[in-house]
Short mmCIF file of C-alpha atoms and ligand atoms in Angstrom, two decimals:
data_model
loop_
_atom_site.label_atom_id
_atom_site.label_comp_id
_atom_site.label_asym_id
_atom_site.label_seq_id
_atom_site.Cartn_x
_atom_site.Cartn_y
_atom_site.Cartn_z
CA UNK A 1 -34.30 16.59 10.68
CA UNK A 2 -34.82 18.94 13.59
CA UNK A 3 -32.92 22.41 13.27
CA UNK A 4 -30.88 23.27 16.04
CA UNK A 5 -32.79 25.42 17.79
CA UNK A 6 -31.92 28.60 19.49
CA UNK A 7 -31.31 29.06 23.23
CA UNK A 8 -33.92 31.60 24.22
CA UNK A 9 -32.83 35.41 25.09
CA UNK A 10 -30.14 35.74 27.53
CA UNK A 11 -30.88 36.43 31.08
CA UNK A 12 -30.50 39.69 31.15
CA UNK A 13 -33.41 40.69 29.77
CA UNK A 14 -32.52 43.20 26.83
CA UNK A 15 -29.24 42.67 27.90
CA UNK A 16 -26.39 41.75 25.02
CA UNK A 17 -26.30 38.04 23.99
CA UNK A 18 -22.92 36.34 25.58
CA UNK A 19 -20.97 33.96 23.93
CA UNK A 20 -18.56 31.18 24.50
CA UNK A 21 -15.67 30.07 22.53
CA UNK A 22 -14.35 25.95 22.86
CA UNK A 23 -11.12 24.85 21.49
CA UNK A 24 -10.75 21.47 21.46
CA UNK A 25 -7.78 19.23 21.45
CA UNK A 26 -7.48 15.35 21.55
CA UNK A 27 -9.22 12.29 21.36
CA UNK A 28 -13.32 11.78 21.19
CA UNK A 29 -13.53 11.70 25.18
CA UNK A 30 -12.68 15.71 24.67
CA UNK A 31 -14.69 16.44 21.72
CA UNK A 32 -17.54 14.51 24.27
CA UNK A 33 -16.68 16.67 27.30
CA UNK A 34 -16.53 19.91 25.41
CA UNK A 35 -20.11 19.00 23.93
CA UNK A 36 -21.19 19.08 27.63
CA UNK A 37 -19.78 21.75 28.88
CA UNK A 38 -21.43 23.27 25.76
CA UNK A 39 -24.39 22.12 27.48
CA UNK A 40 -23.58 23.51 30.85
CA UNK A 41 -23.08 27.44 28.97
CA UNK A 42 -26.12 27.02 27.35
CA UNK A 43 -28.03 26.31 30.50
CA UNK A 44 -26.64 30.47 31.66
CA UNK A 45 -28.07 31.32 28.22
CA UNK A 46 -24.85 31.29 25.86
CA UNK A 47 -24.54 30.80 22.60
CA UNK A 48 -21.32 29.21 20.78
CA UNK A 49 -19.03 31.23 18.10
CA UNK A 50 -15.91 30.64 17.11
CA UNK A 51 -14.34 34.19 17.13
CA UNK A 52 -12.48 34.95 20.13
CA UNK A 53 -13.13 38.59 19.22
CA UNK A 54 -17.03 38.23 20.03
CA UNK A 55 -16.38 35.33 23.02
CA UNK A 56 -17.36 36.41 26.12
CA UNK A 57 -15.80 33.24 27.87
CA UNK A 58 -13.45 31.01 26.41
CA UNK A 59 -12.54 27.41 26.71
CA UNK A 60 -9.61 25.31 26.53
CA UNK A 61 -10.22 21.62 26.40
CA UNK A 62 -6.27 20.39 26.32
CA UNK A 63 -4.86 16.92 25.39
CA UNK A 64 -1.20 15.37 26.84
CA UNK A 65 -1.48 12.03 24.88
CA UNK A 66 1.59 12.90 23.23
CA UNK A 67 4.03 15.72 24.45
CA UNK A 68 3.30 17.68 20.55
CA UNK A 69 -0.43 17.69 22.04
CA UNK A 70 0.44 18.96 24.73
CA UNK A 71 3.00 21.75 23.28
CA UNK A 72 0.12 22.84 21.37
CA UNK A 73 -2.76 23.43 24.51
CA UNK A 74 -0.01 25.83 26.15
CA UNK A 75 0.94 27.32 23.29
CA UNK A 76 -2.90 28.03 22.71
CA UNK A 77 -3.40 29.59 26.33
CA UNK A 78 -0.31 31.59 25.65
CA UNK A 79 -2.34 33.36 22.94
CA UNK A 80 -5.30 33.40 25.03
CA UNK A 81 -3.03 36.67 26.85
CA UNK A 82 -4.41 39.06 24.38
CA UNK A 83 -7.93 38.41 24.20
CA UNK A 84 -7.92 38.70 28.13
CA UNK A 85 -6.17 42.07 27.94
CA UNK A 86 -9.09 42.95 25.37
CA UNK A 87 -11.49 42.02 27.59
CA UNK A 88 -10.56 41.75 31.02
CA UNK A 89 -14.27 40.89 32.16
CA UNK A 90 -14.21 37.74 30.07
CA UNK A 91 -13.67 34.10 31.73
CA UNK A 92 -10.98 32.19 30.86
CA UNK A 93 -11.34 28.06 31.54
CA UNK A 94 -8.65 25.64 30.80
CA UNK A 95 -9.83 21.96 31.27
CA UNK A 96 -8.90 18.21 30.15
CA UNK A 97 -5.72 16.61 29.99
CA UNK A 98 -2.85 18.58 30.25
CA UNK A 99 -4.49 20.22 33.15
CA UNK A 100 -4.87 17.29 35.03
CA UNK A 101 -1.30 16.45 34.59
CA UNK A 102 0.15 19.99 34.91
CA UNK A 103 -2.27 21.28 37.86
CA UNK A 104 -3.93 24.38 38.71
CA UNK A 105 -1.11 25.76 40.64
CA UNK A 106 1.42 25.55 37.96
CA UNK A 107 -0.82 26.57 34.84
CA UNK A 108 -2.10 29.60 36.82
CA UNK A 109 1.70 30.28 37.75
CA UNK A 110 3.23 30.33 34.42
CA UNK A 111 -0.38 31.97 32.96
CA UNK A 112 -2.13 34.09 35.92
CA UNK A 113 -5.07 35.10 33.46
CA UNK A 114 -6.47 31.96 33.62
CA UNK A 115 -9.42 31.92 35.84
CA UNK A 116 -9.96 28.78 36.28
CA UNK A 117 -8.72 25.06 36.19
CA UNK A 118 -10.59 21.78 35.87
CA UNK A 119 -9.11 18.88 35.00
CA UNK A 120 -10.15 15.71 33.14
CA UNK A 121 -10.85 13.47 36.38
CA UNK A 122 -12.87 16.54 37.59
CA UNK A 123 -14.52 16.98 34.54
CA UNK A 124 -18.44 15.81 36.40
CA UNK A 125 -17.52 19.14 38.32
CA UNK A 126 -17.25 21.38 35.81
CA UNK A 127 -20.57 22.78 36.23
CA UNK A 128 -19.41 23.56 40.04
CA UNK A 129 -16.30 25.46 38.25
CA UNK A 130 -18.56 27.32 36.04
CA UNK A 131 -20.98 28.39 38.65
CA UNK A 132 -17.96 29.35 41.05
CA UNK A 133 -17.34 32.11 37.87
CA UNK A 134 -20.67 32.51 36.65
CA UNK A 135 -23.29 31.70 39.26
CA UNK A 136 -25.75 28.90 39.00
CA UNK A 137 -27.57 28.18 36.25
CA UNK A 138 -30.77 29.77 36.25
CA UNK A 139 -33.80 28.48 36.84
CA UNK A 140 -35.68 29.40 34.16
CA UNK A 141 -34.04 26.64 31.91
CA UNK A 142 -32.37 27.03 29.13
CA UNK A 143 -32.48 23.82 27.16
CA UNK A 144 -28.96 22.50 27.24
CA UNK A 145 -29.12 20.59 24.28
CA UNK A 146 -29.04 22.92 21.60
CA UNK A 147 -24.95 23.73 21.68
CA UNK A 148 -22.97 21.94 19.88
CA UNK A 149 -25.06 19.59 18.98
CA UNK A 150 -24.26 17.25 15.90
CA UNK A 151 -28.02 16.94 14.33
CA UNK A 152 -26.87 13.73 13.32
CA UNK A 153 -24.32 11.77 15.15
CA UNK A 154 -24.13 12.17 19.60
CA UNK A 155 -21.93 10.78 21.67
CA UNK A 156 -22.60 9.51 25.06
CA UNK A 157 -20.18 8.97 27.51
CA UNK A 158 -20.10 5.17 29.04
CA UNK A 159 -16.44 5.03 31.07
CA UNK A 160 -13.95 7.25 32.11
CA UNK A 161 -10.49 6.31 32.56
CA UNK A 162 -8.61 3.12 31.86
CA UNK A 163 -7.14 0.08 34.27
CA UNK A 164 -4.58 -0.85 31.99
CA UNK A 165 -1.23 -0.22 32.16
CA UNK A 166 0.25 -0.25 28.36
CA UNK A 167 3.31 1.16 28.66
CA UNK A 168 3.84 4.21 26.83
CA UNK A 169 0.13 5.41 27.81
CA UNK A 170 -0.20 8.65 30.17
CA UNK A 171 -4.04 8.47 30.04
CA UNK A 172 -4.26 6.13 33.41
CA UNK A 173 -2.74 8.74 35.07
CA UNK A 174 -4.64 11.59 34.08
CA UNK A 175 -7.77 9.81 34.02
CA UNK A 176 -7.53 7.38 36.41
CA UNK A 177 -8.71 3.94 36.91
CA UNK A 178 -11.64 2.93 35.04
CA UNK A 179 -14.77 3.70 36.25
CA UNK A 180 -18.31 2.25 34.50
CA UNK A 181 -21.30 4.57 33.89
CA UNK A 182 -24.43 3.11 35.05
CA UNK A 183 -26.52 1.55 32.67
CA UNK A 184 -29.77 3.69 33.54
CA UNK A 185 -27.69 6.82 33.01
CA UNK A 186 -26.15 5.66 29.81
CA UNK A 187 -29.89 4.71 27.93
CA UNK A 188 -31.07 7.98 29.71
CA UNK A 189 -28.43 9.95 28.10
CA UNK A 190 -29.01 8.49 24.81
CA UNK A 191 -32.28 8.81 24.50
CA UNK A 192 -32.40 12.55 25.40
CA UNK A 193 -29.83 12.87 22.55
CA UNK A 194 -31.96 10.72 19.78
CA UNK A 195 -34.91 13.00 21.01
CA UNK A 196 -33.18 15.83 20.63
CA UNK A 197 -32.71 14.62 16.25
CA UNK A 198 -29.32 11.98 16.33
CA UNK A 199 -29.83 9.51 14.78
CA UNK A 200 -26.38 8.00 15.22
CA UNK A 201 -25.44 7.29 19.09
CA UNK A 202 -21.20 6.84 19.48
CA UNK A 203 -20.21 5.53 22.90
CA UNK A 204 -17.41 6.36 23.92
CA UNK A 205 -14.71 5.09 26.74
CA UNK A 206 -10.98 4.45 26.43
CA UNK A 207 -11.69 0.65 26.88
CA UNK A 208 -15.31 1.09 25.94
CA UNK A 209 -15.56 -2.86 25.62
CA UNK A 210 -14.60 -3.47 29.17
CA UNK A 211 -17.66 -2.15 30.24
CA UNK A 212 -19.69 -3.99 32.79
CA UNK A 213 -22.57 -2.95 34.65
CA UNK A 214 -23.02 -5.33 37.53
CA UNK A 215 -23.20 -8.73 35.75
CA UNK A 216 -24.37 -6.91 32.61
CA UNK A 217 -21.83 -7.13 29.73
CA UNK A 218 -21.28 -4.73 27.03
CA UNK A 219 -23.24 -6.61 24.69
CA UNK A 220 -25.89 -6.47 26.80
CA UNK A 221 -25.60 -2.86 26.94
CA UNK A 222 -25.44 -2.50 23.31
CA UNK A 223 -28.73 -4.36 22.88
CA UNK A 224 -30.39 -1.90 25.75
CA UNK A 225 -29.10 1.46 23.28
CA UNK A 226 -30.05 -0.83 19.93
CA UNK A 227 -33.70 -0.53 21.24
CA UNK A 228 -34.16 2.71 22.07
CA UNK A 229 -37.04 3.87 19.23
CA UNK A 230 -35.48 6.28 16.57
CA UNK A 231 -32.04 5.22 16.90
CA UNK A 232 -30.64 4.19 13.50
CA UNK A 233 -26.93 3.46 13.47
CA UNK A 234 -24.70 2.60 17.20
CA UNK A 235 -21.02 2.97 16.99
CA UNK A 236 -18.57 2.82 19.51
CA UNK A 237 -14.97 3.29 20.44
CA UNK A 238 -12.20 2.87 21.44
CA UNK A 239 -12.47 -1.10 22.16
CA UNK A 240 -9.52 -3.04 23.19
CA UNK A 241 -8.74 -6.28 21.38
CA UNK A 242 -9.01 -8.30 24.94
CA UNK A 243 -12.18 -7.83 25.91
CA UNK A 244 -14.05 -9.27 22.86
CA UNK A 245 -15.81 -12.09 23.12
CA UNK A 246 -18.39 -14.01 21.01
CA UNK A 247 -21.36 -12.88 22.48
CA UNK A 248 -20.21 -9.44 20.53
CA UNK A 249 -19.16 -11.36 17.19
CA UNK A 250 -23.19 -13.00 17.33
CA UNK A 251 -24.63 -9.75 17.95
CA UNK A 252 -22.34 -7.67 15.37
CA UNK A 253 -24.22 -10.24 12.40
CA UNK A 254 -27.26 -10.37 14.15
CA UNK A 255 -27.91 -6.42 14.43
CA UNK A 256 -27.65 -4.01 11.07
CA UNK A 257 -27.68 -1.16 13.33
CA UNK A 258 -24.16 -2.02 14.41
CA UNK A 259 -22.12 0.13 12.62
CA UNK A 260 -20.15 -2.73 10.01
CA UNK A 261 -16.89 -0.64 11.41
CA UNK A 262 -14.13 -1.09 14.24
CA UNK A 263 -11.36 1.61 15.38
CA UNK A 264 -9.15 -1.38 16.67
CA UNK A 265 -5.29 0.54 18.03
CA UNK A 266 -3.34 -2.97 17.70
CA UNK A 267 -0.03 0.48 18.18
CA UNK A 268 2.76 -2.72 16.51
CA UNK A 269 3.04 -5.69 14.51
CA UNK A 270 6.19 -7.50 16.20
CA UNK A 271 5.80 -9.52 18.93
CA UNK A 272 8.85 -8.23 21.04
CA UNK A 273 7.28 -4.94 21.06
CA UNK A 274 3.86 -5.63 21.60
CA UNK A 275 4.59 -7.45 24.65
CA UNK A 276 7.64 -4.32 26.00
CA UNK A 277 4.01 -2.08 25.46
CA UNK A 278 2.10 -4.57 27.84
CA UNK A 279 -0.35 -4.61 25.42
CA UNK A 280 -1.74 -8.15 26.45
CA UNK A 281 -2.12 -9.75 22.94
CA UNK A 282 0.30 -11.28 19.98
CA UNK A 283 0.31 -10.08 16.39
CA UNK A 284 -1.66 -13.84 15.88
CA UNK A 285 -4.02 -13.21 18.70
CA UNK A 286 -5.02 -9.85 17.22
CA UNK A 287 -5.30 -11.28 13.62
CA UNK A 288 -7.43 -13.98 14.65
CA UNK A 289 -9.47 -11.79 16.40
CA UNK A 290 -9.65 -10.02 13.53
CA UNK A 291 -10.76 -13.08 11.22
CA UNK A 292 -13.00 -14.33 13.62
CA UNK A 293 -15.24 -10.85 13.11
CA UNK A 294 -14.30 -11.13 9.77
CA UNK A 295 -15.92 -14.50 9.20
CA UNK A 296 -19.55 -13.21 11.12
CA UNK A 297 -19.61 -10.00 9.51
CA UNK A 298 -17.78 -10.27 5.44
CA UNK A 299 -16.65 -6.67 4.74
CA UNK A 300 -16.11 -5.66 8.29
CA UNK A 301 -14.06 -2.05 7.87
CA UNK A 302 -11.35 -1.82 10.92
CA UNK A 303 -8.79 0.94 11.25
CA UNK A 304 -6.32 1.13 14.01
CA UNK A 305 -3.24 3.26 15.55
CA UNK A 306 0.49 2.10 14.73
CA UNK A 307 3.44 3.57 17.18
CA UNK A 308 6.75 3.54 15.30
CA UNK A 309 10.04 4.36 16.98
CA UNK A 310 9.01 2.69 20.62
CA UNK A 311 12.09 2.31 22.02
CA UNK A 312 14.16 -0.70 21.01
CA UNK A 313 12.03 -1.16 17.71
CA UNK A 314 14.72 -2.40 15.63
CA UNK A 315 13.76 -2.47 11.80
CA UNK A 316 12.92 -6.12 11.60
CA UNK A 317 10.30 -5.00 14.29
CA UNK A 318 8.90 -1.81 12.11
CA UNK A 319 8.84 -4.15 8.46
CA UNK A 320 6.55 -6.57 11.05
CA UNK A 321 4.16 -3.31 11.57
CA UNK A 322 4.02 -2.85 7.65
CA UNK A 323 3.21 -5.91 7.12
CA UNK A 324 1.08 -6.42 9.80
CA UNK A 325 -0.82 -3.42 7.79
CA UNK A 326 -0.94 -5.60 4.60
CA UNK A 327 -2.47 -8.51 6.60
CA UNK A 328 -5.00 -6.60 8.80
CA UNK A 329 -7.24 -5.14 5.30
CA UNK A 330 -7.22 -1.99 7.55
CA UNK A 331 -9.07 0.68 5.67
CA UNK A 332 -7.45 3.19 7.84
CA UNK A 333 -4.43 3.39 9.86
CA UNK A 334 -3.41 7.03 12.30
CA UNK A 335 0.14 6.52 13.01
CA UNK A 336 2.05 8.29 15.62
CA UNK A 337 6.08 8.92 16.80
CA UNK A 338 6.49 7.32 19.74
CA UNK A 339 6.72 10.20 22.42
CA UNK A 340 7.94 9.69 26.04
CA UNK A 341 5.60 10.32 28.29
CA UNK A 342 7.74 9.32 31.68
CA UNK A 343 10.66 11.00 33.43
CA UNK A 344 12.15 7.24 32.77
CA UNK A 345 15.33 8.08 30.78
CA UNK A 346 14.76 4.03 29.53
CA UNK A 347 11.19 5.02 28.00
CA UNK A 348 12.98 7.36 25.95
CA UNK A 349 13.67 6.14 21.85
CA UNK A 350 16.82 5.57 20.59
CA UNK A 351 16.03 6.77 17.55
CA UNK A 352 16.89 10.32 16.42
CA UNK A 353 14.41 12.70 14.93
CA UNK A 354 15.39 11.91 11.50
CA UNK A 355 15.39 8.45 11.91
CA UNK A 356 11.88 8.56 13.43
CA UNK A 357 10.02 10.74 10.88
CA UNK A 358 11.99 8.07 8.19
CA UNK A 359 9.67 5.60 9.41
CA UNK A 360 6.50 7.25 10.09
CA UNK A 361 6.95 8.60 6.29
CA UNK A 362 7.46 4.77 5.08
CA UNK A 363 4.60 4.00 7.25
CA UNK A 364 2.28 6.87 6.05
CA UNK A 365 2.99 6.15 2.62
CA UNK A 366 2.06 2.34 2.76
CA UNK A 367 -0.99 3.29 4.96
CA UNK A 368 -2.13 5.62 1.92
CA UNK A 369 -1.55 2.82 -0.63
CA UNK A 370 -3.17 0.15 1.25
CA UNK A 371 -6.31 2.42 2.39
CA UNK A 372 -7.07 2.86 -1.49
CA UNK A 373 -7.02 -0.25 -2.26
CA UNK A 374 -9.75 -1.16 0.19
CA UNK A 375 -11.85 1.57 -0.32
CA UNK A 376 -11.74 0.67 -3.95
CA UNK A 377 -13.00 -2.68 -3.31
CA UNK A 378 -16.59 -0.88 -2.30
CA UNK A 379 -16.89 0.07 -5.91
CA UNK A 380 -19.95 -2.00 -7.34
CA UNK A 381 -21.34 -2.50 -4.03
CA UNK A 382 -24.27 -1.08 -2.11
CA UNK A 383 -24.26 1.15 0.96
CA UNK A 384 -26.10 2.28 3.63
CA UNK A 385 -25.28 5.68 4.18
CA UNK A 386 -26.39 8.40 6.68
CA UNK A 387 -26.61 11.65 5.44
CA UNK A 388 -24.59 14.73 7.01
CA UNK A 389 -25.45 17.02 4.01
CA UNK A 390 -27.99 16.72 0.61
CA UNK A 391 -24.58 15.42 -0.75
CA UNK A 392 -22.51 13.91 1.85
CA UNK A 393 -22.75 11.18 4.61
CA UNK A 394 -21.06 8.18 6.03
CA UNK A 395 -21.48 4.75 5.01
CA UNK A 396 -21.71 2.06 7.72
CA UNK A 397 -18.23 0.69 7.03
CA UNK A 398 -17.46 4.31 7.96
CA UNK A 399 -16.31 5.60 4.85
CA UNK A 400 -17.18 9.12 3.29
CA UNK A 401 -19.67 9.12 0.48
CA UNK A 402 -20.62 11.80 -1.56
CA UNK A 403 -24.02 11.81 -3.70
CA UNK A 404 -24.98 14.40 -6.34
CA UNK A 405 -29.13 14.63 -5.08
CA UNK A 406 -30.96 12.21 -3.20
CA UNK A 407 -29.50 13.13 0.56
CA UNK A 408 -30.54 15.02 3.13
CA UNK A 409 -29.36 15.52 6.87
CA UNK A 410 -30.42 12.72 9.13
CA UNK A 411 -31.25 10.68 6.40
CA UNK A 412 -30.50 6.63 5.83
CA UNK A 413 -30.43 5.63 2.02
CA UNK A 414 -28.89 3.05 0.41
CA UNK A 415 -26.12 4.58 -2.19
CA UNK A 416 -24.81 2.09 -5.10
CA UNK A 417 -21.15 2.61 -4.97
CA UNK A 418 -19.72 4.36 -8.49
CA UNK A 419 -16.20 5.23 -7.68
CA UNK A 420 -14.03 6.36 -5.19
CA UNK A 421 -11.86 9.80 -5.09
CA UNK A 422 -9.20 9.97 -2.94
CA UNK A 423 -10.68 8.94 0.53
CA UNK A 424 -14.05 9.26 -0.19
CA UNK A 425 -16.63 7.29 -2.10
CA UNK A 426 -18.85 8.51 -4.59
CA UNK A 427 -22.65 7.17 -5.97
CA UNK A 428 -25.80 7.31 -6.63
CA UNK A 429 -29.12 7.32 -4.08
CA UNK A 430 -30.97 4.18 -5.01
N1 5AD B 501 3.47 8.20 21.92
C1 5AD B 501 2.94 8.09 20.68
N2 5AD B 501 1.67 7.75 20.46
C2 5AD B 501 0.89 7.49 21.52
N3 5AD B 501 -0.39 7.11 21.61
C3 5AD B 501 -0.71 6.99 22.92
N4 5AD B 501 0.35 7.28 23.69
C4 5AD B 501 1.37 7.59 22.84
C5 5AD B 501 2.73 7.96 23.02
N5 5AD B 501 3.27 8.07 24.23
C6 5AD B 501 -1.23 6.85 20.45
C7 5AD B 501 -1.73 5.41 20.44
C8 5AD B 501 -3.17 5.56 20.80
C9 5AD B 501 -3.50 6.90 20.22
C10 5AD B 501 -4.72 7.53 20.76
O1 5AD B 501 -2.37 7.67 20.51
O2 5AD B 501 -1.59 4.91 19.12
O3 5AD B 501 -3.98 4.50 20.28
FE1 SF4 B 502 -7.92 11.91 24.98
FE2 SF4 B 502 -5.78 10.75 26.01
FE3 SF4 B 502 -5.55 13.12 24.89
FE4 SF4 B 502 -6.81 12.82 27.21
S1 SF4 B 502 -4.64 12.42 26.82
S2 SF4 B 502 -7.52 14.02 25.43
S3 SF4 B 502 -7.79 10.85 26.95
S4 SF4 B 502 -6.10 11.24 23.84
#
C-alpha cells in the first residue's frame, strides 16, 4: 500500500503550515463531498487536523435528513462562535444539506461569523466559494489527492439528487432532481482514485441504480469500473428496489469483484404504509426481489433502513416491519423515528414521544437479535477479506473481521471464519 503522502510546503514559502478542520454530518453523499472539498484545500496547500485549536479554516458539512440531524449542524456552528473569536482571520464554511434548505441569508442572520455558504445543489461550486475566500488555487499544484484519502476504500460520485417523491423524504428538495454523471467522468474519477492506492471503489448516488448514461445502463457501467486494472472489490449504494433488473442479478454471480453485499432501505413491512410513503413496491415485491438475488448469489448479505412511527402506523403495521425483519435474513438493519420533514400538520405522527422510542426500542432489540444470528451463520465458512489494518478488514458480505497476523492495509486474503464477537467476525489468514 501507498502511504498517504504529504502535500508539499505551503505557499508561503517558510511561511506556517495552514490547516483545515471538516465536520461531517449525514449520509455517504457528505462523507463524498467533504473528501473533495478536502481535495480542493489541499490544492491551496492545506493539510487536515482535527483540532479546531490548530484549524486555520473550518468546515461544516450539515445534514437535514431528519430534523435531530439537523438540530445537531446548528448546534455545531453555534460552537463554531468561539473559535472565530480566537481567531478572527480564520474562514468559516458551512455547506450540505441544511444549508441548502435553510439558505445563506438566514444562516448568516442567526450566525454572522460564518463566511460563507454553499449548499448541497451548489456543491460543483465549491471551489468558486473557496477561491472567493482564499484565492485560486495555485498553480504550482498541489496534488489534491492526498487529504482525506481512505488508502483503501474511495468513493466516486455517480448522481446527485433523486426524482422520486417518497413521501417523508426532504432530500428531492435539497438536492434536486436527479441528475446522471457522465460515464467518462465517472471511470476517470475512479481510476485517479485506484492510482492513487484504493483498492475498493464505492459509488455512490441516492438512487445509484437508476443510473443511465444515454442508453447505457448501470450494469453496463458497473462492468466499465469492474475493468479498470487494480481495482479489487466495487460496491455501491444506495440502490432502490425498482430499478433492478436481471441484467444486474447475471452480473452480481458472474463478477467476484461485486461486493456479495446490498444496503437495500425497504423504510416498512406493511403494505398500507409502504404505499402512504410512495415507495413504489409491496412487502412481496421487495421479498421476491430479494429471493431472486438470493437464488444467483447464495449468501448474499443485505441490510436496509426501517421508519417506525410514520404517521398512521398502527401496531398491526409495526409487528409487519418485525417480521418483515425475520423474513428479509437482513444482517443489518439502521432504524429511524419517523421525523416530519413538511410544514403539513397531516405528515406529522400521531404517536407521542414515548410511544415512538417504545417501538424503535422493540425494533432495535429484534434487529440486534436477528443480526447475530446471521453473522453467526459465517462461522465455518471462508472469506474474502480486504484489509484496513494488519488485524482488521471487511469481508465481502461486508462484515468486520478481525485476524491476529496475516493482514495488512490494502490487502485481499481469504480468512477461514472462527467465531464471531459481537458484530464482528474473527479468523484466521489462510
Ligand atoms: N424521518 C425518519 N427517517 C428518515 N429517513 C429519511 N427521511 C426520514 C424521515 N423524515 C431515513 C430513511 C432513509 C435513511 C437515510 O433515513 O430510512 O433510508
Ligand atoms: Fe445525505 Fe440526505 Fe442528509 Fe443530505 S439530507 S446529508 S442527502 S442523508
Amino acid at each position: 500500500m501507498q502511504k498517504p503522502q504529504k502535500p508539499a510546503s505551503p505557499p508561503v514559502p517558510g511561511g506556517p503550515a495552514r490547516r483545515v478542520c471538516i465536520i461531517t454530518f449525514g449520509c455517504q453523499m457528505n462523507e463524498a463531498d467533504s473528501r473533495d472539498i478536502a481535495a480542493a484545500f489541499g490544492r491551496r496547500g492545506y493539510t487536515l487536523t482535527d483540532d479546531l485549536k490548530k484549524a486555520d479554516a473550518v468546515v461544516v458539512n450539515t445534514c437535514t435528513v431528519r430534523q435531530r440531524a439537523e438540530d445537531k449542524a446548528i448546534s455545531q456552528i453555534g460552537r463554531l462562535r468561539k473559535w472565530k473569536l480566537a481567531k478572527p482571520e480564520g474562514k468559516l464554511f458551512i455547506v450540505g444539506c441544511a444549508a441548502q434548505k435553510l439558505g445563506g441569508k438566514a444562516i448568516k442572520s442567526r450566525f454572522p461569523f460564518v463566511d460563507e455558504v454553499s449548499g448541497a445543489k451548489a456543491i460543483e461550486y465549491f471551489e468558486d466559494a473557496l477561491a472567493a475566500q482564499l484565492g485560486p488555487a495555485p498553480e504550482i499544484g498541489y496534488p489534491d489527492s492526498t487529504l482525506f484519502r481512505s488508502p483503501q476504500s474511495a468513493y466516486v460520485t455517480i448522481m446527485r439528487g433523486c426524482s422520486l417523491k417518497c413521501s417523508y423524504c426532504i432530500v428531492p428538495a435539497v438536492r434536486g432532481p436527479a441528475v446522471f454523471l457522465p460515464a467518462a467522468a465517472i471511470l476517470k474519477d475512479a481510476a485517479a482514485k485506484i492510482k492513487a492506492g484504493a483498492k475498493e471503489i464505492v459509488l455512490l448516488g441516492q438512487t445509484v441504480n437508476a443510473w443511465r448514461g444515454g442508453k447505457a445502463t448501470f450494469s453496463e457501467l458497473l462492468k466499465k469500473v469492474l475493468a479498470l486494472p487494480g481495482l479489487e472489490r466495487l460496491r455501491f449504494m444506495s440502490p432502490h428496489p425498482l430499478y433492478f433488473d436481471d441484467a444486474f442479478t447475471a452480473l452480481l454471480a458472474a463478477e467476484p469483484k461485486l461486493s456479495r453485499y446490498l444496503h437495500l432501505p425497504v423504510q416498512s413491512g406493511s403494505d398500507r404504509i409502504l404505499k402512504a410513503m410512495r415507495r413504489g413496491y409491496t412487502r412481496g415485491q421487495y421479498l421476491a426481489l430479494l429471493e431472486r438475488l438470493r437464488a444467483a448469489v447464495p449468501g448474499l448479505a443485505v441490510s436496509t433502513d426501517f421508519i417506525v412511527g410514520y404517521p398512521g402506523e398502527t401496531e398491526a403495521d409495526f409487528e409487519e416491519t418485525l417480521s418483515l425483519l425475520r423474513e428479509g435474513r437482513f444482517s443489518m438493519a439502521f432504524c429511524f423515528k419517523y421525523s416530519p420533514r413538511s410544514d403539513n400538520p397531516a405528515m406529522v405522527s400521531h404517536l407521542d414521544e414515548p410511544a415512538m422510542e417504545a417501538r424503535l426500542e422493540r425494533l432495535l432489540s429484534a434487529v440486534k437479535k436477528n443480526s447475530r444470528v446471521i453473522l453467526n451463520e459465517r462461522i465455518g465458512k471462508i472469506e474474502e477479506v480486504l484489509f484496513e489494518t494488519d488485524t482488521y478488514g471487511r469481508t465481502s458480505g461486508n462484515f468486520g473481521c478481525r485476524v491476529k497476523t496475516g493482514g495488512a492495509p490494502g490487502r485481499m486474503a481469504q480468512v477461514f471464519i472462527e467465531g464471531a464477537e459481537r458484530n464482528t467476525l474473527n479468523g484466521k489468514v489462510l
